[in-house]
């Protein structure tokens, strides 16, 4: 099996990246229409990398409906290329259909038993096939209250990314998503999210060195809205947002993208 080229970010200025995670919402027709509405609502954010992650059944529709300035991502992949894995979709199958893959979302860890080792294998598969992984990490409320956030984050980041070369590492997008903030309407504070992003970057440095760690884009996700987006996107260590509920509303999502564009000076 040959490897696709890695989209190395070594030496690049970190470009803001905002991704929409539609979760299990929208029929294929609705997904196509929503993608078009979002692309029409975002009129002036040329420096922001945009990614739309519809349900798997709509990846192809959404890719066809958008031009190449907007990326499309899967919400999950399987690490084997092909075989007797009923219901799964491999990274290999997605080549030419989308360019990104969310990996290790807490809903997959929680409801589908996804382990750190599975996350690692999926990251490897994504990189092998030239998909940019958006790797999610984050603590539960109980872990936060027990003072375990930093250790848990380090464990998840190492579990996902150990053994990955600096060049590959630089191409990975991290998403810090506290589990207690996802879909609850209770977002982290900008300062707390920035502190965890700093922690993530220091673990990345221990894996792949300073240049790679500095190149990695880190998103915040968890109840991001148009009203609070600037609080996160103005933080030094936060380079973008992973947006669930608010990404189903074109004008609200466009306003979040605008907050990311304000990072570019
Ligand atoms: C998500 O699904 O990754 C997410 C952050 O959801 P929400 O924005 O709805 O909290």
GROMACS .gro file of C-alpha atoms and ligand atoms in nm:
model
  275
    1UNK     CA    1   0.000   0.000   0.000
    2UNK     CA    2   0.151   0.335  -0.097
    3UNK     CA    3   0.115   0.643   0.121
    4UNK     CA    4  -0.044   0.968   0.005
    5UNK     CA    5   0.158   1.286   0.053
    6UNK     CA    6   0.135   1.435   0.402
    7UNK     CA    7  -0.001   1.791   0.412
    8UNK     CA    8   0.291   1.913   0.619
    9UNK     CA    9   0.239   2.243   0.799
   10UNK     CA   10   0.602   2.264   0.916
   11UNK     CA   11   0.718   2.623   0.898
   12UNK     CA   12   0.369   2.756   0.816
   13UNK     CA   13   0.185   3.025   1.006
   14UNK     CA   14  -0.113   2.856   1.171
   15UNK     CA   15  -0.414   2.926   0.951
   16UNK     CA   16  -0.745   2.943   1.143
   17UNK     CA   17  -0.962   2.638   1.081
   18UNK     CA   18  -1.333   2.611   1.157
   19UNK     CA   19  -1.514   2.281   1.113
   20UNK     CA   20  -1.886   2.204   1.118
   21UNK     CA   21  -1.984   1.873   1.275
   22UNK     CA   22  -2.341   1.803   1.172
   23UNK     CA   23  -2.347   1.477   1.370
   24UNK     CA   24  -2.649   1.258   1.277
   25UNK     CA   25  -2.854   1.544   1.136
   26UNK     CA   26  -2.981   1.612   0.782
   27UNK     CA   27  -3.101   1.387   0.503
   28UNK     CA   28  -2.885   1.389   0.188
   29UNK     CA   29  -3.106   1.653   0.027
   30UNK     CA   30  -3.107   1.867   0.340
   31UNK     CA   31  -2.729   1.828   0.369
   32UNK     CA   32  -2.670   1.949   0.016
   33UNK     CA   33  -2.902   2.248   0.067
   34UNK     CA   34  -2.745   2.337   0.402
   35UNK     CA   35  -2.393   2.319   0.256
   36UNK     CA   36  -2.495   2.560  -0.020
   37UNK     CA   37  -2.662   2.796   0.230
   38UNK     CA   38  -2.349   2.797   0.446
   39UNK     CA   39  -2.124   2.868   0.150
   40UNK     CA   40  -2.353   3.158   0.052
   41UNK     CA   41  -2.361   3.294   0.408
   42UNK     CA   42  -1.980   3.303   0.435
   43UNK     CA   43  -1.892   3.592   0.213
   44UNK     CA   44  -1.567   3.732   0.343
   45UNK     CA   45  -1.331   3.499   0.528
   46UNK     CA   46  -1.059   3.419   0.273
   47UNK     CA   47  -0.790   3.330   0.528
   48UNK     CA   48  -1.001   3.080   0.719
   49UNK     CA   49  -0.990   2.709   0.636
   50UNK     CA   50  -1.345   2.578   0.639
   51UNK     CA   51  -1.454   2.218   0.674
   52UNK     CA   52  -1.804   2.072   0.665
   53UNK     CA   53  -1.853   1.725   0.814
   54UNK     CA   54  -2.194   1.589   0.715
   55UNK     CA   55  -2.320   1.237   0.786
   56UNK     CA   56  -2.131   0.978   0.577
   57UNK     CA   57  -2.425   0.922   0.344
   58UNK     CA   58  -2.406   1.288   0.236
   59UNK     CA   59  -2.031   1.326   0.190
   60UNK     CA   60  -2.047   1.281  -0.184
   61UNK     CA   61  -2.348   1.514  -0.229
   62UNK     CA   62  -2.192   1.785  -0.019
   63UNK     CA   63  -1.854   1.756  -0.193
   64UNK     CA   64  -2.026   1.796  -0.530
   65UNK     CA   65  -2.229   2.097  -0.410
   66UNK     CA   66  -1.926   2.296  -0.292
   67UNK     CA   67  -1.623   2.433  -0.468
   68UNK     CA   68  -1.276   2.334  -0.355
   69UNK     CA   69  -1.233   2.639  -0.129
   70UNK     CA   70  -1.443   2.459   0.133
   71UNK     CA   71  -1.319   2.128   0.270
   72UNK     CA   72  -1.537   1.829   0.345
   73UNK     CA   73  -1.473   1.581   0.624
   74UNK     CA   74  -1.600   1.246   0.750
   75UNK     CA   75  -1.718   1.220   1.110
   76UNK     CA   76  -1.546   0.883   1.152
   77UNK     CA   77  -1.339   0.632   0.955
   78UNK     CA   78  -1.224   0.274   0.994
   79UNK     CA   79  -0.853   0.194   0.989
   80UNK     CA   80  -0.850  -0.112   0.762
   81UNK     CA   81  -0.866  -0.036   0.391
   82UNK     CA   82  -1.123  -0.307   0.305
   83UNK     CA   83  -1.256  -0.635   0.436
   84UNK     CA   84  -1.532  -0.800   0.640
   85UNK     CA   85  -1.623  -0.495   0.853
   86UNK     CA   86  -1.994  -0.451   0.794
   87UNK     CA   87  -2.112  -0.094   0.816
   88UNK     CA   88  -1.768   0.064   0.824
   89UNK     CA   89  -1.616   0.314   0.580
   90UNK     CA   90  -1.239   0.317   0.533
   91UNK     CA   91  -1.006   0.611   0.487
   92UNK     CA   92  -0.906   0.452   0.156
   93UNK     CA   93  -1.267   0.473   0.032
   94UNK     CA   94  -1.287   0.843   0.113
   95UNK     CA   95  -0.997   0.948  -0.106
   96UNK     CA   96  -1.145   1.183  -0.368
   97UNK     CA   97  -1.468   1.221  -0.169
   98UNK     CA   98  -1.343   1.430   0.123
   99UNK     CA   99  -1.021   1.571   0.264
  100UNK     CA  100  -1.060   1.556   0.644
  101UNK     CA  101  -1.176   1.309   0.908
  102UNK     CA  102  -1.290   1.378   1.263
  103UNK     CA  103  -1.133   1.110   1.480
  104UNK     CA  104  -1.201   1.023   1.844
  105UNK     CA  105  -1.505   1.247   1.896
  106UNK     CA  106  -1.626   1.197   2.252
  107UNK     CA  107  -1.962   1.071   2.124
  108UNK     CA  108  -1.778   0.789   1.949
  109UNK     CA  109  -1.568   0.716   2.257
  110UNK     CA  110  -1.879   0.724   2.479
  111UNK     CA  111  -2.142   0.546   2.267
  112UNK     CA  112  -1.931   0.324   2.042
  113UNK     CA  113  -1.650   0.222   2.276
  114UNK     CA  114  -1.375   0.390   2.076
  115UNK     CA  115  -1.044   0.347   2.259
  116UNK     CA  116  -0.723   0.549   2.241
  117UNK     CA  117  -0.569   0.264   2.043
  118UNK     CA  118  -0.854   0.273   1.789
  119UNK     CA  119  -0.809   0.649   1.765
  120UNK     CA  120  -0.439   0.595   1.696
  121UNK     CA  121  -0.508   0.341   1.422
  122UNK     CA  122  -0.760   0.576   1.261
  123UNK     CA  123  -0.514   0.865   1.270
  124UNK     CA  124  -0.254   0.644   1.102
  125UNK     CA  125  -0.506   0.538   0.835
  126UNK     CA  126  -0.609   0.898   0.769
  127UNK     CA  127  -0.248   1.011   0.728
  128UNK     CA  128  -0.168   0.714   0.504
  129UNK     CA  129  -0.446   0.815   0.267
  130UNK     CA  130  -0.383   1.190   0.274
  131UNK     CA  131  -0.687   1.283   0.485
  132UNK     CA  132  -0.627   1.550   0.748
  133UNK     CA  133  -0.725   1.410   1.089
  134UNK     CA  134  -0.916   1.633   1.330
  135UNK     CA  135  -0.833   1.454   1.655
  136UNK     CA  136  -1.068   1.517   1.947
  137UNK     CA  137  -0.962   1.503   2.309
  138UNK     CA  138  -1.135   1.622   2.623
  139UNK     CA  139  -1.220   1.544   2.982
  140UNK     CA  140  -1.553   1.459   3.143
  141UNK     CA  141  -1.697   1.677   3.419
  142UNK     CA  142  -1.599   1.416   3.681
  143UNK     CA  143  -1.240   1.416   3.552
  144UNK     CA  144  -1.227   1.797   3.558
  145UNK     CA  145  -1.366   1.811   3.911
  146UNK     CA  146  -1.114   1.550   4.022
  147UNK     CA  147  -0.829   1.766   3.888
  148UNK     CA  148  -0.740   1.508   3.623
  149UNK     CA  149  -0.776   1.725   3.312
  150UNK     CA  150  -0.408   1.774   3.235
  151UNK     CA  151  -0.315   1.409   3.287
  152UNK     CA  152  -0.614   1.285   3.087
  153UNK     CA  153  -0.539   1.519   2.799
  154UNK     CA  154  -0.175   1.410   2.791
  155UNK     CA  155  -0.283   1.045   2.793
  156UNK     CA  156  -0.529   1.095   2.506
  157UNK     CA  157  -0.289   1.302   2.295
  158UNK     CA  158  -0.004   1.051   2.339
  159UNK     CA  159  -0.241   0.761   2.280
  160UNK     CA  160  -0.358   0.911   1.952
  161UNK     CA  161  -0.029   1.039   1.814
  162UNK     CA  162   0.263   0.833   1.950
  163UNK     CA  163   0.515   0.730   1.687
  164UNK     CA  164   0.400   0.986   1.431
  165UNK     CA  165   0.677   1.173   1.249
  166UNK     CA  166   0.716   1.549   1.301
  167UNK     CA  167   0.606   1.614   0.943
  168UNK     CA  168   0.289   1.406   0.986
  169UNK     CA  169   0.224   1.558   1.326
  170UNK     CA  170   0.237   1.910   1.185
  171UNK     CA  171  -0.050   1.822   0.951
  172UNK     CA  172  -0.281   1.702   1.230
  173UNK     CA  173  -0.558   1.929   1.361
  174UNK     CA  174  -0.637   1.888   1.732
  175UNK     CA  175  -0.977   1.967   1.881
  176UNK     CA  176  -1.001   2.028   2.253
  177UNK     CA  177  -1.359   1.937   2.337
  178UNK     CA  178  -1.448   1.910   2.704
  179UNK     CA  179  -1.716   1.641   2.715
  180UNK     CA  180  -1.928   1.841   2.959
  181UNK     CA  181  -1.943   2.131   2.713
  182UNK     CA  182  -2.059   1.938   2.407
  183UNK     CA  183  -2.421   2.005   2.323
  184UNK     CA  184  -2.495   2.137   2.673
  185UNK     CA  185  -2.493   2.511   2.615
  186UNK     CA  186  -2.224   2.536   2.886
  187UNK     CA  187  -1.899   2.632   2.716
  188UNK     CA  188  -1.558   2.640   2.882
  189UNK     CA  189  -1.412   2.981   2.952
  190UNK     CA  190  -1.168   3.116   2.696
  191UNK     CA  191  -0.888   3.117   2.954
  192UNK     CA  192  -0.950   2.755   3.061
  193UNK     CA  193  -0.967   2.637   2.699
  194UNK     CA  194  -0.646   2.823   2.620
  195UNK     CA  195  -0.471   2.663   2.918
  196UNK     CA  196  -0.567   2.315   2.797
  197UNK     CA  197  -0.461   2.402   2.442
  198UNK     CA  198  -0.122   2.503   2.583
  199UNK     CA  199  -0.105   2.168   2.759
  200UNK     CA  200  -0.188   1.990   2.433
  201UNK     CA  201   0.089   2.180   2.256
  202UNK     CA  202   0.344   2.085   2.519
  203UNK     CA  203   0.253   1.716   2.481
  204UNK     CA  204   0.276   1.753   2.103
  205UNK     CA  205   0.626   1.897   2.152
  206UNK     CA  206   0.729   1.592   2.353
  207UNK     CA  207   0.608   1.371   2.066
  208UNK     CA  208   0.738   1.555   1.760
  209UNK     CA  209   0.952   1.850   1.871
  210UNK     CA  210   0.891   2.220   1.889
  211UNK     CA  211   0.856   2.301   1.518
  212UNK     CA  212   0.586   2.039   1.465
  213UNK     CA  213   0.403   2.134   1.784
  214UNK     CA  214   0.401   2.501   1.688
  215UNK     CA  215   0.257   2.417   1.346
  216UNK     CA  216  -0.040   2.211   1.474
  217UNK     CA  217  -0.375   2.391   1.469
  218UNK     CA  218  -0.577   2.346   1.789
  219UNK     CA  219  -0.953   2.401   1.783
  220UNK     CA  220  -1.187   2.451   2.074
  221UNK     CA  221  -1.521   2.275   2.059
  222UNK     CA  222  -1.813   2.261   2.299
  223UNK     CA  223  -2.121   2.486   2.276
  224UNK     CA  224  -1.948   2.741   2.050
  225UNK     CA  225  -2.197   3.001   1.930
  226UNK     CA  226  -2.183   3.331   1.743
  227UNK     CA  227  -2.205   3.502   2.083
  228UNK     CA  228  -1.903   3.332   2.245
  229UNK     CA  229  -1.681   3.243   1.944
  230UNK     CA  230  -1.456   3.550   1.980
  231UNK     CA  231  -1.377   3.453   2.340
  232UNK     CA  232  -1.210   3.136   2.210
  233UNK     CA  233  -1.078   3.259   1.879
  234UNK     CA  234  -0.895   3.551   2.039
  235UNK     CA  235  -0.683   3.313   2.253
  236UNK     CA  236  -0.317   3.270   2.161
  237UNK     CA  237  -0.321   2.889   2.154
  238UNK     CA  238  -0.662   2.838   1.991
  239UNK     CA  239  -0.658   2.837   1.613
  240UNK     CA  240  -1.016   2.752   1.531
  241UNK     CA  241  -1.339   2.589   1.638
  242UNK     CA  242  -1.517   2.257   1.598
  243UNK     CA  243  -1.885   2.347   1.596
  244UNK     CA  244  -2.180   2.112   1.642
  245UNK     CA  245  -2.528   2.254   1.696
  246UNK     CA  246  -2.451   2.607   1.574
  247UNK     CA  247  -2.313   2.472   1.246
  248UNK     CA  248  -2.664   2.370   1.142
  249UNK     CA  249  -2.761   2.740   1.128
  250UNK     CA  250  -2.593   2.909   0.829
  251UNK     CA  251  -2.594   3.266   0.961
  252UNK     CA  252  -2.477   3.164   1.306
  253UNK     CA  253  -2.201   2.947   1.162
  254UNK     CA  254  -2.097   3.231   0.929
  255UNK     CA  255  -2.064   3.460   1.231
  256UNK     CA  256  -1.835   3.205   1.400
  257UNK     CA  257  -1.623   3.190   1.086
  258UNK     CA  258  -1.607   3.571   1.091
  259UNK     CA  259  -1.469   3.556   1.447
  260UNK     CA  260  -1.197   3.322   1.317
  261UNK     CA  261  -1.119   3.561   1.032
  262UNK     CA  262  -1.058   3.833   1.292
  263UNK     CA  263  -0.754   3.630   1.410
  264UNK     CA  264  -0.581   3.713   1.085
  265UNK     CA  265  -0.404   4.048   1.114
  266LIG     C1  266  -1.926   1.874   1.856
  266LIG     O1  267  -2.012   1.799   1.815
  266LIG     O2  268  -1.807   1.851   1.831
  266LIG     C2  269  -1.964   1.990   1.935
  266LIG     C3  270  -1.871   2.068   1.982
  266LIG     O3  271  -2.099   2.011   1.953
  266LIG     P1  272  -2.169   2.146   2.009
  266LIG     O4  273  -2.107   2.261   1.936
  266LIG     O5  274  -2.313   2.129   1.976
  266LIG     O6  275  -2.140   2.153   2.155
   0.00000   0.00000   0.00000
